[in-house]
Coordinates of C-alpha atoms and ligand atoms in Angstrom, one line a residue:
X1480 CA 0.0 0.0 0.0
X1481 CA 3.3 2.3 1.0
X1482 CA 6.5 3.0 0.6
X1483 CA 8.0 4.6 3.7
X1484 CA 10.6 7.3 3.0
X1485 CA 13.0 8.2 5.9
X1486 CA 13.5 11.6 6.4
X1487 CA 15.9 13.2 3.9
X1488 CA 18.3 15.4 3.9
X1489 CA 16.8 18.5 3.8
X1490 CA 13.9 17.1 6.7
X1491 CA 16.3 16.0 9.8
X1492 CA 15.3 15.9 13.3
X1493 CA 17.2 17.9 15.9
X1494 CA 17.8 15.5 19.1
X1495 CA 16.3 17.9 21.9
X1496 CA 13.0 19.2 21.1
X1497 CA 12.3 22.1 23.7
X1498 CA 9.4 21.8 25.7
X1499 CA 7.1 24.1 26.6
X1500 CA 8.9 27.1 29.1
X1501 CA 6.4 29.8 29.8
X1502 CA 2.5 30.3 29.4
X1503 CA 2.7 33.2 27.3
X1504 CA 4.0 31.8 24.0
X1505 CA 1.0 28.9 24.6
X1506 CA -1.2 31.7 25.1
X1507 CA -0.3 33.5 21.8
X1508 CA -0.2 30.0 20.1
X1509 CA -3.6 29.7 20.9
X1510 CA -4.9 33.3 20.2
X1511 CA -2.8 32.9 16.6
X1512 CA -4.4 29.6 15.4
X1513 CA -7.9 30.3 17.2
X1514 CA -8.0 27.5 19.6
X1515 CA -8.8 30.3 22.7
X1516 CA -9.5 33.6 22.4
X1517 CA -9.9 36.4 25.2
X1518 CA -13.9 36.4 26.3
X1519 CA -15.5 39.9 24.9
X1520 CA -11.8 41.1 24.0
X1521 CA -13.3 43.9 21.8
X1522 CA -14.3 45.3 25.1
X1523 CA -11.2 44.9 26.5
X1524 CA -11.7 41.4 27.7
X1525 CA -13.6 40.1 31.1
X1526 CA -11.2 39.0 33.8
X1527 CA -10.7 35.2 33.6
X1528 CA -12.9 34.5 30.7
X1529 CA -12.1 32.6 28.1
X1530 CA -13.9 31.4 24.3
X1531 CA -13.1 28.9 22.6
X1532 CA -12.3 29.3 19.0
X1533 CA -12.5 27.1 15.7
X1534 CA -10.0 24.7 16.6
X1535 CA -10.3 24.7 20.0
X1536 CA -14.2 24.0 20.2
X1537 CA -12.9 20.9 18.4
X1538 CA -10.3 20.3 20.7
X1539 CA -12.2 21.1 24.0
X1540 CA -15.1 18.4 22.3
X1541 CA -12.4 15.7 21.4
X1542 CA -10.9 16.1 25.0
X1543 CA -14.6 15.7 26.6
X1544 CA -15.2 12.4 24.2
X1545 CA -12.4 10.9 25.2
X1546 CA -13.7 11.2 28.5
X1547 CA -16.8 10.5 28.0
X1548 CA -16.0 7.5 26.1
X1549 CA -13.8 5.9 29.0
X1550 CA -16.7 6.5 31.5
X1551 CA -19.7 5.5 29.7
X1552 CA -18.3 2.7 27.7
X1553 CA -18.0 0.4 30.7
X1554 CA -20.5 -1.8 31.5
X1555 CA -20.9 0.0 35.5
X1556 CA -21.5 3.4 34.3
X1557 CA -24.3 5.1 33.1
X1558 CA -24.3 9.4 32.1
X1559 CA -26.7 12.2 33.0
X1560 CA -27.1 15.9 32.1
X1561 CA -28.7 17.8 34.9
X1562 CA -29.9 21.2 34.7
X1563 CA -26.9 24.0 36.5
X1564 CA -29.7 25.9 38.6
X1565 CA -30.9 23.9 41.3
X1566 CA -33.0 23.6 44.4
X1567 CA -30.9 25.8 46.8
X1568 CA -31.7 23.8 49.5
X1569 CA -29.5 21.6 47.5
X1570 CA -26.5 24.0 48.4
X1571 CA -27.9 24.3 52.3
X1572 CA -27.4 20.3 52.3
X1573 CA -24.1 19.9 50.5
X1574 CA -22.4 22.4 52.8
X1575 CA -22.1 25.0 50.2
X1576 CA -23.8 27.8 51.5
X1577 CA -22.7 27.7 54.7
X1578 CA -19.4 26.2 54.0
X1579 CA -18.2 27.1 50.8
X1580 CA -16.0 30.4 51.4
X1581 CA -12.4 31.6 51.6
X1582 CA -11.6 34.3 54.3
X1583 CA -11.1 37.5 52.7
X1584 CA -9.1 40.7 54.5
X1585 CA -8.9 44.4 53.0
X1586 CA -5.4 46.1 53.5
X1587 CA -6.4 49.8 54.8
X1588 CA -3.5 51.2 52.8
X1589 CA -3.3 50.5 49.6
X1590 CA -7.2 48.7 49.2
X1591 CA -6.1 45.3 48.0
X1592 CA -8.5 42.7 49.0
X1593 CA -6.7 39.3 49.3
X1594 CA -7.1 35.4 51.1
X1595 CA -6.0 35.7 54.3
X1596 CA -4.9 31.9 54.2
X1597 CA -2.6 32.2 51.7
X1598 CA -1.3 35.7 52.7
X1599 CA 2.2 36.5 54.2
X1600 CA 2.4 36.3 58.1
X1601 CA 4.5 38.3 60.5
X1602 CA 5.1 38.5 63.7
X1603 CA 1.7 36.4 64.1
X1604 CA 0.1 38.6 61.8
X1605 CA -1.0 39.1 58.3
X1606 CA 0.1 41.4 56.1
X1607 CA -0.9 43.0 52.4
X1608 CA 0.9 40.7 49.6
X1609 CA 0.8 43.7 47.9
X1610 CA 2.4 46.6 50.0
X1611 CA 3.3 44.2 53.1
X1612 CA 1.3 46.8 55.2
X1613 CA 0.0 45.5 58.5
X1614 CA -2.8 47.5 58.6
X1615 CA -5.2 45.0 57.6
X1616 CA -9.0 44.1 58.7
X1617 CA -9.9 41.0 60.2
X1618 CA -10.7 38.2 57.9
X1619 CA -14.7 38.4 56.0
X1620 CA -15.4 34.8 54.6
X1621 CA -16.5 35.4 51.4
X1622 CA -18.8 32.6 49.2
X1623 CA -17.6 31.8 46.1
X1624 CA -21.2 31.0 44.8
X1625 CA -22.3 33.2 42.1
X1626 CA -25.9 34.0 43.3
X1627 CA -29.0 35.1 41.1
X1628 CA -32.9 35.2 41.2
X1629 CA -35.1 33.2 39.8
X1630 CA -38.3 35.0 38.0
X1631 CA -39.3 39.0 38.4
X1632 CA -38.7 39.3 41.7
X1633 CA -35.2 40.0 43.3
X1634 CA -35.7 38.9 46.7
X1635 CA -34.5 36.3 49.5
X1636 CA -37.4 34.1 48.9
X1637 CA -36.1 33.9 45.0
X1638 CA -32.6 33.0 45.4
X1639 CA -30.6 30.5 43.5
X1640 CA -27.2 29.8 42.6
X1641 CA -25.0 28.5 39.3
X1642 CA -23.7 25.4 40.7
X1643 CA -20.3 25.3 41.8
X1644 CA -19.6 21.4 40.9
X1645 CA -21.7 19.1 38.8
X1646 CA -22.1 16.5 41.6
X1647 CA -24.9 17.4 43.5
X1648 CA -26.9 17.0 40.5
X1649 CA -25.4 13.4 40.4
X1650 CA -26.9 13.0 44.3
X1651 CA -29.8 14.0 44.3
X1652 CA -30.6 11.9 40.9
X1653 CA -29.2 8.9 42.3
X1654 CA -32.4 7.2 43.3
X1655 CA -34.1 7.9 39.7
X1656 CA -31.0 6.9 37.8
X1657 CA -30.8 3.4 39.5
X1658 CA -34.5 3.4 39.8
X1659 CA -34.5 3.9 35.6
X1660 CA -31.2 2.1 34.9
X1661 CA -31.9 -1.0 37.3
X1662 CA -28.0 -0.9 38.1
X1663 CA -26.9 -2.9 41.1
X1664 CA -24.5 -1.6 43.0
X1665 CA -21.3 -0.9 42.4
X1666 CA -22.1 1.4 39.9
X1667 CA -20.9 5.4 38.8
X1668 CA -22.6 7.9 37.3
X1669 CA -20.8 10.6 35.3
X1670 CA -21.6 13.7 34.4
X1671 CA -20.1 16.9 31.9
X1672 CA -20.8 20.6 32.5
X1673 CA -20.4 24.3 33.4
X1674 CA -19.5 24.8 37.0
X1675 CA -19.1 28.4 38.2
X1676 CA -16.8 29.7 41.3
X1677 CA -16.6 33.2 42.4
X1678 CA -12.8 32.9 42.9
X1679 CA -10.2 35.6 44.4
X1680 CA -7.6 34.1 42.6
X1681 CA -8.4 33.1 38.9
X1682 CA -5.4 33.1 37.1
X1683 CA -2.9 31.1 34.9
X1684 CA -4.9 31.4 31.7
X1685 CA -7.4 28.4 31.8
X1686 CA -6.1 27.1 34.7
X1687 CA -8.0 28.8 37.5
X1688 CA -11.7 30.3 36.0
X1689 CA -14.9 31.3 37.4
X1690 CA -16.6 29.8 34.8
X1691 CA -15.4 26.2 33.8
X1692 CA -16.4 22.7 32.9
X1693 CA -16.1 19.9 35.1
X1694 CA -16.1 15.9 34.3
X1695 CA -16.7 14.0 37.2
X1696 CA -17.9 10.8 38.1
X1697 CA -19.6 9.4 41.5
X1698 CA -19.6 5.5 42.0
X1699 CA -21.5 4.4 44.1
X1700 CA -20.3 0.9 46.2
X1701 CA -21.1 -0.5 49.2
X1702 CA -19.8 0.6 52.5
X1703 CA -16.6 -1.6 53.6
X1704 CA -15.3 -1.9 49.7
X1705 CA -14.9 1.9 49.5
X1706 CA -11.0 1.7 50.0
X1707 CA -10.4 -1.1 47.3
X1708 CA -12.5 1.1 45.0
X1709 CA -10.6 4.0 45.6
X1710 CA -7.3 2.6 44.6
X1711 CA -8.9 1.1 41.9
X1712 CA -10.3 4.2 40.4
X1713 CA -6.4 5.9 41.0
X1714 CA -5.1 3.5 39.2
X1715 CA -7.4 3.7 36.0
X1716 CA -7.8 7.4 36.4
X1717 CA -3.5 7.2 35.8
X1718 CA -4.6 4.9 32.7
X1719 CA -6.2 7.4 30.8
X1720 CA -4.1 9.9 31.2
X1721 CA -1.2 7.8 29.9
X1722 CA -3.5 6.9 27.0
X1723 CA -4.1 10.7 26.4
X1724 CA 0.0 10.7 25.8
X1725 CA 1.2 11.9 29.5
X1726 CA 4.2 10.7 30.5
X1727 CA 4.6 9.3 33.9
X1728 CA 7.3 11.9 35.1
X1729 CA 4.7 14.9 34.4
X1730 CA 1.9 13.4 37.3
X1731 CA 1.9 12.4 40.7
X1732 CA -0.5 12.0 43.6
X1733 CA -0.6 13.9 46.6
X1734 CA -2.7 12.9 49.2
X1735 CA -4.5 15.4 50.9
X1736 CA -3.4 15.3 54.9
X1737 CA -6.2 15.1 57.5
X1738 CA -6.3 19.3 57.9
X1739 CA -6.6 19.3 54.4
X1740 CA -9.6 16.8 53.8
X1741 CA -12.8 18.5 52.1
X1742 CA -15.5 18.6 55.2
X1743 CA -17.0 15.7 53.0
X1744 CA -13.8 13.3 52.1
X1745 CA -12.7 10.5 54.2
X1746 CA -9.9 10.1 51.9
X1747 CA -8.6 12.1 49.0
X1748 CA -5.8 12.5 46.4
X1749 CA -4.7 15.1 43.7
X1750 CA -3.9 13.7 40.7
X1751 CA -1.1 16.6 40.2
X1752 CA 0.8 17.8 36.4
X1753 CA 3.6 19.7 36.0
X1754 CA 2.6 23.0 34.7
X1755 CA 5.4 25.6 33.4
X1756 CA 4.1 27.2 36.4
X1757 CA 4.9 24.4 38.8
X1758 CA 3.1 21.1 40.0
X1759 CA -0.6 21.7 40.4
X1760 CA -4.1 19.6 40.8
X1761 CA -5.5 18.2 37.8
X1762 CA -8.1 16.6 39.0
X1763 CA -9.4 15.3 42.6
X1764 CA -10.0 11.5 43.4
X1765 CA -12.2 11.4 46.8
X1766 CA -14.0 8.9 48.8
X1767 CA -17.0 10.7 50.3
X1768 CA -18.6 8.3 52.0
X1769 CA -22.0 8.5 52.7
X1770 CA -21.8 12.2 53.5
X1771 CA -24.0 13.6 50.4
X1772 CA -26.4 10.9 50.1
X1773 CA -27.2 11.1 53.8
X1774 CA -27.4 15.3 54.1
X1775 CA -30.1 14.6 50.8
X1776 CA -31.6 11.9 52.8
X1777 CA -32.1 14.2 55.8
X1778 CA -32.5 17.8 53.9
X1779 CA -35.5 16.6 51.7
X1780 CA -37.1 14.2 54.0
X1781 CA -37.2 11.3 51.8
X1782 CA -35.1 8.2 52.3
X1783 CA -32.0 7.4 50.5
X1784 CA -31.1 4.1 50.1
X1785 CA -30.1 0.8 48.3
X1786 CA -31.6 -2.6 48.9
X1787 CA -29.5 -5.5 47.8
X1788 CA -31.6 -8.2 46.6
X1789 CA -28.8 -10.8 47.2
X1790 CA -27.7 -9.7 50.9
X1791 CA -31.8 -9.0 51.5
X1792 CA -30.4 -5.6 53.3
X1793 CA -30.9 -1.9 52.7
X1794 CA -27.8 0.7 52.8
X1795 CA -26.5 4.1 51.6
X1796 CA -24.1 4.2 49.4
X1797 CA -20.5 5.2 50.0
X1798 CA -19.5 7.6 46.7
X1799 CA -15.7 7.3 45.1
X1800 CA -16.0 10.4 42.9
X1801 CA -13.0 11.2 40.2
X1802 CA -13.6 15.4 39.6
X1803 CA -11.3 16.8 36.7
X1804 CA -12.1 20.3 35.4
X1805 CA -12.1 20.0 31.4
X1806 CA -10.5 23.4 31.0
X1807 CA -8.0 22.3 33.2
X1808 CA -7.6 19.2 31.2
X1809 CA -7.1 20.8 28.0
X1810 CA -4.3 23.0 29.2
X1811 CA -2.0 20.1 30.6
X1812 CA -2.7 18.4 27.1
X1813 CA -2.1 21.6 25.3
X1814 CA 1.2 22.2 27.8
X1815 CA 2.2 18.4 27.3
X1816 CA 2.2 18.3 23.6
X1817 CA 3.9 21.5 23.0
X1818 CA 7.7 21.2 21.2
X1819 CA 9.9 23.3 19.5
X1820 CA 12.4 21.3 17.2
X1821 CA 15.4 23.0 15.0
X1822 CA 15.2 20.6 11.1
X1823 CA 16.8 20.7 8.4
X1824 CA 14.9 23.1 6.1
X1825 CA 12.3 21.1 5.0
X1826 CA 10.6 24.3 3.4
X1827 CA 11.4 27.8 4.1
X1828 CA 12.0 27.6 8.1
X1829 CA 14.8 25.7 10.0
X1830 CA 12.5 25.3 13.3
X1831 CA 9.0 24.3 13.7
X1832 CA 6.6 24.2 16.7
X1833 CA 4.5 20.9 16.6
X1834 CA 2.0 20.0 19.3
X1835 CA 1.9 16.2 19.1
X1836 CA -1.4 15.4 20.0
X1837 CA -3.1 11.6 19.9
X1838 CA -4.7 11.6 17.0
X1839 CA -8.0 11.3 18.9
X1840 CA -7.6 14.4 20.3
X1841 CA -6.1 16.7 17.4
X1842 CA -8.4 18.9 15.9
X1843 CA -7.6 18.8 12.5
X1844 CA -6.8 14.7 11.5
X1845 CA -5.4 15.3 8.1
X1846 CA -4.8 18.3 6.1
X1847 CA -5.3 18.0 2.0
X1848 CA -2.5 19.9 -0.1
X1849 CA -2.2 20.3 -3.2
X1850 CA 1.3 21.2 -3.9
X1851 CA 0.7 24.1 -6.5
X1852 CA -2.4 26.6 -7.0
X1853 CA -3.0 24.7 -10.0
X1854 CA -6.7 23.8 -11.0
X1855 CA -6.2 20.3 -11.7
X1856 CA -4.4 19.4 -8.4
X1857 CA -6.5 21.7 -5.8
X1858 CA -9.8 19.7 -7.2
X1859 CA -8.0 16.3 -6.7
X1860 CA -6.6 17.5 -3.1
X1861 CA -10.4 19.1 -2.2
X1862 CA -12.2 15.6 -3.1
X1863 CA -9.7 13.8 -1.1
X1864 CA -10.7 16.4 1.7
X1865 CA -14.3 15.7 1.3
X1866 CA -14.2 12.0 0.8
X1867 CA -12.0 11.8 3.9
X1868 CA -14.1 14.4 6.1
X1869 CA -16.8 11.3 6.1
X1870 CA -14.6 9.5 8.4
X1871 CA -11.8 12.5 10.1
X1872 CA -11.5 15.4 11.0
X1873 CA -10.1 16.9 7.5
X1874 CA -8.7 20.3 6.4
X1875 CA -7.8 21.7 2.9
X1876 CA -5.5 24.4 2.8
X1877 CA -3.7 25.3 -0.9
X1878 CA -2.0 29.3 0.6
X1879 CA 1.2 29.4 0.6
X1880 CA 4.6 27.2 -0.4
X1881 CA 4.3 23.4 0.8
X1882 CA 6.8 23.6 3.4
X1883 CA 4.9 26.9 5.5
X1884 CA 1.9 25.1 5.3
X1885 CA 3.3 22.0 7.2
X1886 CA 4.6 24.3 9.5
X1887 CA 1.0 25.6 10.0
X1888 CA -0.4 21.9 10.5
X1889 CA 2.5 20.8 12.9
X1890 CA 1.5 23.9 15.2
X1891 CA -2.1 22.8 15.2
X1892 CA -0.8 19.2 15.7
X1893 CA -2.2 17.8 12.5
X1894 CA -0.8 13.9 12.1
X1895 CA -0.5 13.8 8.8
X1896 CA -1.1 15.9 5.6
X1897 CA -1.5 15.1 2.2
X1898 CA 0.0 16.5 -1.0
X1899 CA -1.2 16.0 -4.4
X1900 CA 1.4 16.8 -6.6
X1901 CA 2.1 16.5 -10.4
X1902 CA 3.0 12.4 -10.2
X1903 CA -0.7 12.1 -8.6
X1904 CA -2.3 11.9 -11.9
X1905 CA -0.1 9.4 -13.4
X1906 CA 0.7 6.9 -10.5
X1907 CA -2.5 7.4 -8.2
X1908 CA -1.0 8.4 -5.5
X1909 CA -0.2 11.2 -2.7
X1910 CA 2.1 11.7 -0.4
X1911 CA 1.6 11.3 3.3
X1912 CA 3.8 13.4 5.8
X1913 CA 4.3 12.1 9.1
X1914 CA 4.2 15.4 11.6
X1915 CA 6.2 13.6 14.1
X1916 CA 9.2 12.4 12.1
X1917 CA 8.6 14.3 9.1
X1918 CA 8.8 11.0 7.4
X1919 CA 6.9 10.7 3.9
X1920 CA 5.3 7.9 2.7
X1921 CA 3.3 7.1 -0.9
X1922 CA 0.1 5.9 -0.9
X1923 CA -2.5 4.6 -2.9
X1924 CA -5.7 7.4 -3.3
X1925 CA -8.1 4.8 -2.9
X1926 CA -6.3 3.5 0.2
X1927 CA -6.2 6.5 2.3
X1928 CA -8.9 6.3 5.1
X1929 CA -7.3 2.4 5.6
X1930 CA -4.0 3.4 5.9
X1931 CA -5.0 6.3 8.2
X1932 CA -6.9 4.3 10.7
X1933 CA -3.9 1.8 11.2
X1934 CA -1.7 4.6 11.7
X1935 CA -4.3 5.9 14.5
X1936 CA -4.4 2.4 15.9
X1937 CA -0.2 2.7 16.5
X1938 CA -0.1 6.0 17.1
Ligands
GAP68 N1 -17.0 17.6 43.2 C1 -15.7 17.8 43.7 C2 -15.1 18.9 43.2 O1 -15.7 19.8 42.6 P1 -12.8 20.2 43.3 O2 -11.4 19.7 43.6 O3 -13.2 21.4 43.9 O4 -13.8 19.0 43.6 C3 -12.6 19.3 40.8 O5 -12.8 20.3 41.7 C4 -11.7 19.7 39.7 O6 -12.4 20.8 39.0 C5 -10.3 20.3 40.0 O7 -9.4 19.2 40.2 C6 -10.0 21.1 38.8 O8 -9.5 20.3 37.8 C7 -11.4 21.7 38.4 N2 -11.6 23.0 38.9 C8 -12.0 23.4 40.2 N3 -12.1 24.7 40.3 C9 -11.7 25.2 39.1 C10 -11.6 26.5 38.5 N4 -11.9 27.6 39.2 N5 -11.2 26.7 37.2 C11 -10.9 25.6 36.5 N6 -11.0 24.3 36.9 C12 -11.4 24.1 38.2

């Protein structure tokens, strides 16, 4: 079907790719080839906000499937879409509204409102990060729901909140889902969507947001097996990300000490990446017990329980939840796949920047080239496109000389492109550039969405 051709002369590999050193050149990767884009920009941009562009809808959607995918594929777990407003007495159950704050202080000299948790000390006593004053008010705590009002009427009685994590709308389903699903336990539910959080500190493009999307899962087992599920679900939560291309020196658990536990957890751990900006949580792998089903139980008034048929005995549930935030996600992807590489001048540049993203993931699977602007080649390189767009993600792009638009495709972390050239018409074929080695192969027309699909398989 091929013919493999090493890399030539003119397209050698230099030995030490750089990795990714500071946010700021992802940042204007990502603004240049419209994978994220300042929220309202044209207004001067809203603190923390962040839209996804062309590429990066794509992206953001293939990170999400992936997820999705590994959940909901398994026998055990079933997926629901509840609605982000919610009962508020939801929030007085789950601890939120009473619980969910950081203490604030004011400095009285130069007005900078900060955490007083995370703020300097001396002498016993916090001072301004900002101007190291010590004239600073007691700590406020300060929620970090976003509060609205439901219909007309702006009042107490009206209150409601944007949810500040997606399970609670897991819990208080649990009953209709395994009602619906007849599911025996062990069992999870998962769950994608917005999750909003007034934060003090957003920061570290989409790192920290007040608007972001959460992917989390609850399984629910029976009390007693809660630890062997927790180190099960570690261990396959570490899986996925080595099948999302993560190498095992860029994560690490940290367990989270007993001062540190969430007022729900009975054990947690921080799956943790290294971010240019240091090591940092990913995602959070808890066991919560009973703790949410039982506040639901007692907050509504109904029961909330599981009968085992087998055992002939009623309990509640212990939850092992996995909770990664998707935005969160696609930066350590977007971080992780990031290279710069010196080559030989395989066009008109002697350095590229390639993002080698699974295939699964990358936005664009294959790019179509013809190698000239000439009217016979562009229509054979645009059916290609179409007739491979059934089946991949597939781009067609005919602007400039061959070589810049590779360069364009590795920076978008394309796989493989495609040029038609002038032999096309007499032998059939194109040829397919590899973007990690630069390696070009020739292949059949009429064999390209096979010889794709192995590639993916290897990849
Ligand atoms: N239901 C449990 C829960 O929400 P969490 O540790 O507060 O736990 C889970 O959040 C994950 O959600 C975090 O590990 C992080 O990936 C993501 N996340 C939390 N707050 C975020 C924020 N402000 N911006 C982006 N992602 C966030």
């Amino acid at each position: 079907m091929s013919e493999t051709q090493a890399p030539t002369s003119s397209s050698s590999l230099d030995a030490k790719p750089k990795p990714l050193a500071d946010l700021q050149t992802l940042v204007s990767l990502c603004k240049r080839r419209g994978f994220i884009f300042q929220s309202s920009e044209i207004y001067g941009g809203l603190n923390s906000c962040w839209d996804y562009g062309p590429l990066g809808a794509d992206f953001k959607f293939n990170v999400k499937m992936s997820w999705w995918k590994a959940m909901t594929r398994r026998a055990d777990i079933v997926g629901l879409d509840a609605a982000i407003l919610m009962h508020p007495m939801v929030w007085k159950a789950s601890g939120h509204v009473d619980g969910f704050s950081d203490p604030l202080c004011d400095c009285k000299s130069c007005k900078t409102r900060f955490r007083q948790d995370t703020a300097p000390q001396k002498d016993g006593k916090t001072i301004c990060p900002n101007c190291e004053s010590k004239d600073v008010t007691e700590p406020r705590n300060f929620n970090l729901m976003f509060k609205t009002h439901m219909g007309p009427v702006e009042d107490a009685s009206n209150v409601v909140y944007l949810r500040p994590e997606t399970a609670q709308g897991i819990f208080v389903n649990f009953e209709n889902v395994q009602t619906s699903t007849r599911k025996k336990i062990p069992f999870g539910i998962a769950q994608i969507g917005k999750s909003f959080r007034n934060e003090i500190t957003p920061g570290n493009f989409i790192f920290r947001t007040r608007e972001f999307e959460q992917m989390e899962m609850q399984y629910f087992v029976k009390p007693g097996t809660d630890m062997d599920w927790f180190e099960k679900w570690k261990e396959s939560r570490l899986q996925h990300y080595a099948a999302l291309g993560f190498s095992k020196e860029k994560l690490r658990f940290k367990e989270h000490g007993p001062g540190e536990l969430a007022h729900y957890a009975r054990a947690a751990f921080d799956v943790q990446y290294e971010f240019p900006f240091g090591w940092q949580e990913l995602e959070g792998i808890h066991n919560r017990g009973d703790f949410d089903l039982s506040q639901h139980a007692k907050f509504s008034g109904k029961k909330i329980e599981y009968f085992d048929e087998a055992a002939k005995e009623k309990f509640v549930p212990y939850v092992i939840e996995t909770a990664v935030g998707c935005d969160r996600l696609v930066l350590a992807i977007l971080c992780n796949a990031y290279n710069e590489e010196s080559v030989g001048a395989e066009g008109d540049n002697d350095s590229r920047i390639v993002m080698r993203f699974k295939p699964s993931l990358a936005p664009i699977q294959v790019a179509c080239l013809p190698l000239s602007k000439k009217p016979e080649l562009q229509s054979v390189a645009s059916k290609i496109r179409d007739d491979l767009a059934q089946d991949f993600r597939a781009d067609y792009d005919e602007a400039a000389s061959i070589g810049k638009r590779y360069r364009r495709q590795d920076e978008v972390g394309t796989p493989f492109c495609l040029t038609v050239d002038f032999e096309t018409q007499n032998d059939q074929k194109v040829t397919v550039r590899h973007r990690d080695t630069m390696a070009q192969d020739r292949v059949d027309m009429t064999q390209l969405a096979q010889y794709l699909n192995e590639k993916f398989k290897t990849f």
